[in-house]
Amino acid sequence: MAEHVEPMPGVDITWEPNAPDATLISDDLGRGALALKAHPSDSDQRTVVLRFDLVIYSVMTPPNDEGLNHHPLYDRGLKGLLWLGVVRDSRLVARLRPSWSPVADRHLQPMHFIAALKECVVEVVVANVDVFRLDGNTREACLAAVNPDGPLQA
């Protein structure tokens, strides 16, 4: 089957589509997170956090929502995506695979996730994603999500 985007199954949390105040981080230990403001109609207004394990690739880049039709995956499912998507048969994963160590290749089943936000598109290739909520603004929640010692102290 050709490369295409599907909504990520089981994700029922949504974020603010017009001003997500998105923060994306990743470190050299393979930890990463994307934090976004909750959707205005959501009864839980804590920050939405997507925490990534074994980050291989992460980018926050154009196009914004007005230029989204220029993204290579637009007509392959990105067009109708409202929240987080999974890129199936990802060309990006295929392109990155030769750079992994043979050990990693035997143990990793990386997934290509994509989210079209107001001002950018976020794409990550990771082993796993967890979706949850944290207190604080997007920057604070993002850092707390990847802190191995627990939530950061102000």
Short mmCIF file of N, CA and C in Angstrom, two decimals:
data_model
loop_
_atom_site.label_atom_id
_atom_site.label_comp_id
_atom_site.label_asym_id
_atom_site.label_seq_id
_atom_site.Cartn_x
_atom_site.Cartn_y
_atom_site.Cartn_z
N MET A 1 0.84 -1.19 0.00
CA MET A 1 0.00 0.00 0.00
C MET A 1 0.89 1.25 0.00
N ALA A 2 0.43 2.31 -0.58
CA ALA A 2 1.18 3.56 -0.67
C ALA A 2 1.15 4.32 0.65
N GLU A 3 2.14 5.16 0.84
CA GLU A 3 2.23 6.00 2.04
C GLU A 3 0.93 6.79 2.21
N HIS A 4 0.39 6.77 3.44
CA HIS A 4 -0.84 7.50 3.72
C HIS A 4 -0.95 7.80 5.21
N VAL A 5 -1.81 8.76 5.56
CA VAL A 5 -2.02 9.18 6.94
C VAL A 5 -3.37 8.67 7.42
N GLU A 6 -3.36 8.10 8.63
CA GLU A 6 -4.60 7.66 9.29
C GLU A 6 -4.67 8.33 10.65
N PRO A 7 -5.87 8.64 11.13
CA PRO A 7 -5.97 9.17 12.49
C PRO A 7 -5.43 8.13 13.48
N MET A 8 -4.72 8.59 14.50
CA MET A 8 -4.20 7.67 15.49
C MET A 8 -5.37 7.09 16.28
N PRO A 9 -5.48 5.77 16.31
CA PRO A 9 -6.59 5.16 17.04
C PRO A 9 -6.45 5.36 18.55
N GLY A 10 -7.58 5.52 19.20
CA GLY A 10 -7.61 5.60 20.65
C GLY A 10 -7.29 6.95 21.25
N VAL A 11 -7.05 7.98 20.43
CA VAL A 11 -6.77 9.31 20.97
C VAL A 11 -8.06 10.11 20.95
N ASP A 12 -8.59 10.39 22.14
CA ASP A 12 -9.82 11.17 22.22
C ASP A 12 -9.59 12.54 22.85
N ILE A 13 -8.33 12.92 22.98
CA ILE A 13 -7.99 14.25 23.49
C ILE A 13 -7.73 15.16 22.29
N THR A 14 -8.23 16.37 22.36
CA THR A 14 -7.99 17.32 21.28
C THR A 14 -7.32 18.57 21.84
N TRP A 15 -6.73 19.34 20.95
CA TRP A 15 -6.06 20.56 21.37
C TRP A 15 -6.62 21.75 20.62
N GLU A 16 -6.22 22.92 21.07
CA GLU A 16 -6.69 24.18 20.48
C GLU A 16 -6.18 24.27 19.05
N PRO A 17 -7.08 24.24 18.06
CA PRO A 17 -6.63 24.23 16.67
C PRO A 17 -6.14 25.58 16.16
N ASN A 18 -6.59 26.67 16.75
CA ASN A 18 -6.25 27.99 16.22
C ASN A 18 -5.09 28.67 16.93
N ALA A 19 -4.79 28.28 18.14
CA ALA A 19 -3.66 28.86 18.88
C ALA A 19 -3.11 27.80 19.83
N PRO A 20 -2.50 26.75 19.28
CA PRO A 20 -2.09 25.62 20.13
C PRO A 20 -0.92 25.93 21.06
N ASP A 21 -0.17 27.02 20.80
CA ASP A 21 1.00 27.37 21.61
C ASP A 21 1.89 26.14 21.77
N ALA A 22 2.17 25.49 20.66
CA ALA A 22 2.87 24.21 20.66
C ALA A 22 4.34 24.35 21.06
N THR A 23 4.79 23.39 21.86
CA THR A 23 6.19 23.27 22.23
C THR A 23 6.63 21.84 21.96
N LEU A 24 7.72 21.69 21.21
CA LEU A 24 8.27 20.38 20.88
C LEU A 24 9.70 20.32 21.38
N ILE A 25 10.05 19.26 22.10
CA ILE A 25 11.44 19.06 22.52
C ILE A 25 11.83 17.60 22.31
N SER A 26 13.12 17.39 22.12
CA SER A 26 13.68 16.04 22.15
C SER A 26 15.12 16.16 22.61
N ASP A 27 15.63 15.08 23.20
CA ASP A 27 17.01 15.13 23.68
C ASP A 27 17.80 13.96 23.10
N ASP A 28 19.09 13.92 23.41
CA ASP A 28 19.95 12.88 22.83
C ASP A 28 19.83 11.54 23.54
N LEU A 29 18.94 11.44 24.50
CA LEU A 29 18.65 10.16 25.15
C LEU A 29 17.39 9.52 24.58
N GLY A 30 16.81 10.14 23.56
CA GLY A 30 15.63 9.58 22.91
C GLY A 30 14.32 9.95 23.55
N ARG A 31 14.34 10.90 24.47
CA ARG A 31 13.08 11.36 25.07
C ARG A 31 12.57 12.56 24.30
N GLY A 32 11.26 12.68 24.20
CA GLY A 32 10.69 13.83 23.52
C GLY A 32 9.26 14.06 23.93
N ALA A 33 8.76 15.25 23.63
CA ALA A 33 7.38 15.58 23.96
C ALA A 33 6.89 16.73 23.09
N LEU A 34 5.60 16.72 22.86
CA LEU A 34 4.90 17.82 22.22
C LEU A 34 3.79 18.22 23.17
N ALA A 35 3.74 19.49 23.54
CA ALA A 35 2.72 19.98 24.45
C ALA A 35 1.91 21.07 23.74
N LEU A 36 0.58 21.02 23.95
CA LEU A 36 -0.34 21.94 23.28
C LEU A 36 -1.45 22.36 24.24
N LYS A 37 -2.02 23.54 24.00
CA LYS A 37 -3.16 24.00 24.79
C LYS A 37 -4.38 23.12 24.49
N ALA A 38 -5.17 22.88 25.52
CA ALA A 38 -6.39 22.09 25.36
C ALA A 38 -7.41 22.84 24.50
N HIS A 39 -8.27 22.10 23.84
CA HIS A 39 -9.35 22.68 23.04
C HIS A 39 -10.26 23.48 23.97
N PRO A 40 -10.76 24.64 23.54
CA PRO A 40 -11.62 25.47 24.40
C PRO A 40 -12.86 24.77 24.91
N SER A 41 -13.38 23.81 24.16
CA SER A 41 -14.59 23.11 24.60
C SER A 41 -14.30 21.92 25.52
N ASP A 42 -13.05 21.64 25.77
CA ASP A 42 -12.65 20.52 26.62
C ASP A 42 -12.86 20.90 28.08
N SER A 43 -13.50 20.03 28.85
CA SER A 43 -13.72 20.32 30.27
C SER A 43 -12.42 20.28 31.06
N ASP A 44 -11.41 19.58 30.57
CA ASP A 44 -10.09 19.52 31.21
C ASP A 44 -9.16 20.48 30.47
N GLN A 45 -8.87 21.61 31.06
CA GLN A 45 -8.07 22.63 30.40
C GLN A 45 -6.57 22.52 30.69
N ARG A 46 -6.15 21.40 31.30
CA ARG A 46 -4.72 21.20 31.48
C ARG A 46 -4.07 20.98 30.12
N THR A 47 -2.78 21.19 30.05
CA THR A 47 -2.02 21.07 28.81
C THR A 47 -2.04 19.63 28.31
N VAL A 48 -2.28 19.49 27.01
CA VAL A 48 -2.24 18.18 26.34
C VAL A 48 -0.78 17.87 26.03
N VAL A 49 -0.32 16.69 26.43
CA VAL A 49 1.08 16.31 26.23
C VAL A 49 1.14 14.98 25.48
N LEU A 50 1.94 14.96 24.43
CA LEU A 50 2.26 13.72 23.73
C LEU A 50 3.72 13.44 24.07
N ARG A 51 3.97 12.40 24.83
CA ARG A 51 5.35 12.05 25.22
C ARG A 51 5.83 10.91 24.32
N PHE A 52 7.02 11.08 23.78
CA PHE A 52 7.57 10.13 22.83
C PHE A 52 8.74 9.37 23.45
N ASP A 53 8.81 8.08 23.16
CA ASP A 53 9.92 7.24 23.58
C ASP A 53 10.77 6.89 22.38
N LEU A 54 12.07 6.87 22.58
CA LEU A 54 13.04 6.52 21.55
C LEU A 54 12.85 7.37 20.29
N VAL A 55 12.98 8.66 20.48
CA VAL A 55 12.84 9.61 19.36
C VAL A 55 14.00 9.41 18.39
N ILE A 56 13.66 9.16 17.15
CA ILE A 56 14.64 9.01 16.08
C ILE A 56 14.71 10.29 15.26
N TYR A 57 13.56 10.96 15.13
CA TYR A 57 13.45 12.14 14.27
C TYR A 57 12.33 13.00 14.83
N SER A 58 12.55 14.31 14.92
CA SER A 58 11.48 15.21 15.32
C SER A 58 11.70 16.56 14.65
N VAL A 59 10.61 17.11 14.14
CA VAL A 59 10.71 18.39 13.44
C VAL A 59 9.39 19.14 13.57
N MET A 60 9.51 20.45 13.68
CA MET A 60 8.37 21.38 13.68
C MET A 60 8.69 22.36 12.56
N THR A 61 7.95 22.28 11.47
CA THR A 61 8.35 23.00 10.27
C THR A 61 7.13 23.47 9.46
N PRO A 62 7.33 24.40 8.54
CA PRO A 62 6.24 24.76 7.63
C PRO A 62 5.81 23.53 6.83
N PRO A 63 4.62 23.58 6.29
CA PRO A 63 3.75 24.74 6.10
C PRO A 63 2.81 24.98 7.28
N ASN A 64 2.26 26.20 7.31
CA ASN A 64 1.20 26.49 8.27
C ASN A 64 -0.12 26.02 7.68
N ASP A 65 -1.22 26.33 8.37
CA ASP A 65 -2.52 25.83 7.90
C ASP A 65 -2.91 26.38 6.53
N GLU A 66 -2.46 27.57 6.18
CA GLU A 66 -2.81 28.15 4.88
C GLU A 66 -2.06 27.49 3.73
N GLY A 67 -0.89 26.95 4.00
CA GLY A 67 -0.10 26.30 2.96
C GLY A 67 -0.07 24.79 3.06
N LEU A 68 -0.94 24.24 3.92
CA LEU A 68 -0.92 22.80 4.17
C LEU A 68 -1.11 21.97 2.90
N ASN A 69 -1.83 22.52 1.93
CA ASN A 69 -2.06 21.78 0.68
C ASN A 69 -0.77 21.52 -0.10
N HIS A 70 0.34 22.15 0.32
CA HIS A 70 1.63 21.91 -0.34
C HIS A 70 2.43 20.80 0.33
N HIS A 71 1.96 20.30 1.45
CA HIS A 71 2.67 19.21 2.14
C HIS A 71 2.53 17.94 1.31
N PRO A 72 3.58 17.15 1.20
CA PRO A 72 3.53 15.93 0.38
C PRO A 72 2.46 14.91 0.81
N LEU A 73 2.03 14.95 2.06
CA LEU A 73 1.02 14.00 2.53
C LEU A 73 -0.40 14.57 2.52
N TYR A 74 -0.57 15.77 2.01
CA TYR A 74 -1.87 16.43 2.03
C TYR A 74 -2.96 15.58 1.39
N ASP A 75 -2.72 15.09 0.19
CA ASP A 75 -3.73 14.29 -0.51
C ASP A 75 -3.68 12.81 -0.13
N ARG A 76 -2.89 12.50 0.87
CA ARG A 76 -2.76 11.11 1.33
C ARG A 76 -3.26 10.95 2.76
N GLY A 77 -4.22 11.81 3.15
CA GLY A 77 -4.85 11.69 4.45
C GLY A 77 -4.61 12.86 5.39
N LEU A 78 -3.60 13.68 5.13
CA LEU A 78 -3.34 14.83 6.00
C LEU A 78 -4.45 15.86 5.87
N LYS A 79 -5.04 15.96 4.69
CA LYS A 79 -6.10 16.94 4.41
C LYS A 79 -7.24 16.85 5.42
N GLY A 80 -7.68 15.69 5.75
CA GLY A 80 -8.83 15.53 6.65
C GLY A 80 -8.45 15.29 8.10
N LEU A 81 -7.18 15.32 8.42
CA LEU A 81 -6.73 15.01 9.77
C LEU A 81 -6.99 16.19 10.71
N LEU A 82 -7.70 15.92 11.80
CA LEU A 82 -7.99 16.97 12.76
C LEU A 82 -7.00 16.99 13.92
N TRP A 83 -6.44 15.84 14.28
CA TRP A 83 -5.56 15.79 15.43
C TRP A 83 -4.30 15.01 15.08
N LEU A 84 -3.95 14.02 15.85
CA LEU A 84 -2.72 13.27 15.62
C LEU A 84 -2.95 12.16 14.60
N GLY A 85 -2.00 12.02 13.68
CA GLY A 85 -2.10 10.97 12.67
C GLY A 85 -0.88 10.07 12.67
N VAL A 86 -1.07 8.88 12.11
CA VAL A 86 0.01 7.91 11.92
C VAL A 86 0.25 7.80 10.42
N VAL A 87 1.50 7.93 10.01
CA VAL A 87 1.83 7.77 8.59
C VAL A 87 2.18 6.31 8.36
N ARG A 88 1.35 5.63 7.61
CA ARG A 88 1.56 4.21 7.28
C ARG A 88 2.43 4.12 6.03
N ASP A 89 3.28 3.10 5.98
CA ASP A 89 4.20 2.89 4.86
C ASP A 89 5.03 4.16 4.60
N SER A 90 5.54 4.70 5.69
CA SER A 90 6.24 5.99 5.66
C SER A 90 7.55 5.94 4.87
N ARG A 91 7.67 6.86 3.95
CA ARG A 91 8.92 7.03 3.20
C ARG A 91 10.02 7.55 4.12
N LEU A 92 9.64 8.39 5.08
CA LEU A 92 10.60 8.94 6.02
C LEU A 92 11.23 7.82 6.85
N VAL A 93 10.42 6.92 7.36
CA VAL A 93 10.94 5.78 8.13
C VAL A 93 11.88 4.95 7.26
N ALA A 94 11.49 4.69 6.02
CA ALA A 94 12.34 3.91 5.11
C ALA A 94 13.67 4.63 4.85
N ARG A 95 13.62 5.95 4.74
CA ARG A 95 14.83 6.73 4.49
C ARG A 95 15.76 6.75 5.71
N LEU A 96 15.19 6.76 6.90
CA LEU A 96 15.98 6.82 8.13
C LEU A 96 16.54 5.46 8.56
N ARG A 97 15.87 4.40 8.20
CA ARG A 97 16.23 3.05 8.68
C ARG A 97 17.70 2.70 8.48
N PRO A 98 18.35 2.97 7.35
CA PRO A 98 19.77 2.60 7.20
C PRO A 98 20.70 3.25 8.22
N SER A 99 20.28 4.34 8.84
CA SER A 99 21.14 5.03 9.80
C SER A 99 21.05 4.43 11.20
N TRP A 100 20.12 3.51 11.44
CA TRP A 100 20.00 2.89 12.76
C TRP A 100 21.02 1.79 12.89
N SER A 101 21.39 1.52 14.11
CA SER A 101 22.31 0.42 14.35
C SER A 101 21.58 -0.91 14.11
N PRO A 102 22.31 -1.99 13.79
CA PRO A 102 21.67 -3.29 13.60
C PRO A 102 20.88 -3.75 14.83
N VAL A 103 21.37 -3.42 16.02
CA VAL A 103 20.66 -3.80 17.25
C VAL A 103 19.33 -3.06 17.32
N ALA A 104 19.37 -1.76 17.06
CA ALA A 104 18.13 -0.97 17.10
C ALA A 104 17.15 -1.46 16.05
N ASP A 105 17.64 -1.83 14.89
CA ASP A 105 16.75 -2.28 13.83
C ASP A 105 16.00 -3.56 14.23
N ARG A 106 16.63 -4.40 15.03
CA ARG A 106 15.96 -5.64 15.47
C ARG A 106 14.92 -5.36 16.54
N HIS A 107 15.09 -4.29 17.32
CA HIS A 107 14.23 -4.05 18.48
C HIS A 107 13.22 -2.92 18.31
N LEU A 108 13.42 -2.07 17.34
CA LEU A 108 12.53 -0.92 17.17
C LEU A 108 11.46 -1.19 16.12
N GLN A 109 10.28 -0.76 16.41
CA GLN A 109 9.21 -0.72 15.44
C GLN A 109 8.74 0.74 15.37
N PRO A 110 9.56 1.60 14.77
CA PRO A 110 9.25 3.03 14.81
C PRO A 110 7.99 3.38 14.02
N MET A 111 7.33 4.40 14.52
CA MET A 111 6.12 4.91 13.87
C MET A 111 6.36 6.37 13.52
N HIS A 112 5.78 6.78 12.42
CA HIS A 112 5.85 8.17 11.94
C HIS A 112 4.52 8.81 12.32
N PHE A 113 4.56 9.77 13.23
CA PHE A 113 3.37 10.50 13.65
C PHE A 113 3.41 11.90 13.07
N ILE A 114 2.22 12.47 12.81
CA ILE A 114 2.13 13.79 12.21
C ILE A 114 0.95 14.55 12.82
N ALA A 115 1.15 15.85 13.03
CA ALA A 115 0.09 16.73 13.51
C ALA A 115 0.19 18.05 12.75
N ALA A 116 -0.89 18.43 12.11
CA ALA A 116 -0.94 19.71 11.41
C ALA A 116 -1.50 20.75 12.37
N LEU A 117 -0.68 21.73 12.72
CA LEU A 117 -1.09 22.77 13.66
C LEU A 117 -1.35 24.07 12.91
N LYS A 118 -1.71 25.10 13.61
CA LYS A 118 -2.03 26.40 13.00
C LYS A 118 -0.83 26.99 12.25
N GLU A 119 0.34 26.96 12.86
CA GLU A 119 1.50 27.62 12.28
C GLU A 119 2.57 26.67 11.73
N CYS A 120 2.37 25.35 11.87
CA CYS A 120 3.40 24.42 11.43
C CYS A 120 2.85 23.00 11.36
N VAL A 121 3.70 22.11 10.91
CA VAL A 121 3.42 20.68 10.93
C VAL A 121 4.49 20.04 11.81
N VAL A 122 4.06 19.17 12.72
CA VAL A 122 4.99 18.45 13.57
C VAL A 122 5.04 17.01 13.07
N GLU A 123 6.26 16.51 12.86
CA GLU A 123 6.44 15.11 12.47
C GLU A 123 7.50 14.50 13.36
N VAL A 124 7.23 13.31 13.85
CA VAL A 124 8.19 12.58 14.67
C VAL A 124 8.21 11.13 14.22
N VAL A 125 9.38 10.52 14.34
CA VAL A 125 9.53 9.08 14.17
C VAL A 125 10.01 8.58 15.52
N VAL A 126 9.18 7.76 16.16
CA VAL A 126 9.43 7.33 17.53
C VAL A 126 8.97 5.89 17.72
N ALA A 127 9.40 5.29 18.83
CA ALA A 127 8.99 3.92 19.13
C ALA A 127 7.61 3.88 19.77
N ASN A 128 7.24 4.95 20.48
CA ASN A 128 5.97 4.93 21.21
C ASN A 128 5.53 6.36 21.51
N VAL A 129 4.23 6.54 21.65
CA VAL A 129 3.68 7.82 22.09
C VAL A 129 2.63 7.57 23.16
N ASP A 130 2.68 8.37 24.21
CA ASP A 130 1.67 8.37 25.26
C ASP A 130 1.03 9.74 25.27
N VAL A 131 -0.28 9.78 25.46
CA VAL A 131 -1.01 11.05 25.48
C VAL A 131 -1.61 11.22 26.87
N PHE A 132 -1.35 12.36 27.49
CA PHE A 132 -1.88 12.62 28.82
C PHE A 132 -1.96 14.13 29.05
N ARG A 133 -2.27 14.54 30.27
CA ARG A 133 -2.42 15.95 30.64
C ARG A 133 -1.46 16.30 31.77
N LEU A 134 -0.97 17.54 31.73
CA LEU A 134 -0.15 18.07 32.82
C LEU A 134 -0.55 19.51 33.09
N ASP A 135 -0.34 19.95 34.32
CA ASP A 135 -0.54 21.35 34.67
C ASP A 135 0.59 22.18 34.10
N GLY A 136 0.36 23.47 34.01
CA GLY A 136 1.38 24.40 33.54
C GLY A 136 1.18 24.77 32.08
N ASN A 137 1.97 25.75 31.63
CA ASN A 137 1.89 26.14 30.23
C ASN A 137 2.58 25.08 29.37
N THR A 138 2.56 25.25 28.06
CA THR A 138 3.08 24.21 27.18
C THR A 138 4.58 23.99 27.38
N ARG A 139 5.33 25.03 27.65
CA ARG A 139 6.77 24.85 27.85
C ARG A 139 7.06 24.08 29.14
N GLU A 140 6.37 24.45 30.21
CA GLU A 140 6.55 23.76 31.49
C GLU A 140 6.12 22.30 31.39
N ALA A 141 4.98 22.05 30.77
CA ALA A 141 4.47 20.68 30.65
C ALA A 141 5.38 19.82 29.78
N CYS A 142 5.91 20.40 28.72
CA CYS A 142 6.79 19.68 27.82
C CYS A 142 8.06 19.23 28.55
N LEU A 143 8.67 20.16 29.28
CA LEU A 143 9.88 19.82 30.04
C LEU A 143 9.59 18.79 31.13
N ALA A 144 8.48 18.95 31.83
CA ALA A 144 8.12 18.01 32.89
C ALA A 144 7.89 16.60 32.32
N ALA A 145 7.37 16.52 31.12
CA ALA A 145 7.07 15.22 30.52
C ALA A 145 8.31 14.39 30.25
N VAL A 146 9.44 15.05 29.96
CA VAL A 146 10.66 14.31 29.65
C VAL A 146 11.66 14.29 30.79
N ASN A 147 11.33 14.92 31.91
CA ASN A 147 12.23 14.96 33.05
C ASN A 147 12.24 13.59 33.73
N PRO A 148 13.37 12.88 33.73
CA PRO A 148 13.41 11.55 34.33
C PRO A 148 13.29 11.56 35.86
N ASP A 149 13.47 12.72 36.48
CA ASP A 149 13.40 12.83 37.93
C ASP A 149 12.03 13.28 38.42
N GLY A 150 11.04 13.30 37.53
CA GLY A 150 9.70 13.75 37.92
C GLY A 150 9.49 15.20 37.51
N PRO A 151 8.35 15.76 37.88
CA PRO A 151 8.02 17.14 37.51
C PRO A 151 9.08 18.13 37.98
N LEU A 152 9.33 19.11 37.15
CA LEU A 152 10.30 20.15 37.48
C LEU A 152 9.75 21.06 38.57
N GLN A 153 10.64 21.55 39.39
CA GLN A 153 10.28 22.49 40.44
C GLN A 153 10.52 23.90 39.94
N ALA A 154 9.59 24.81 40.20
CA ALA A 154 9.74 26.20 39.77
C ALA A 154 10.70 26.95 40.66
#
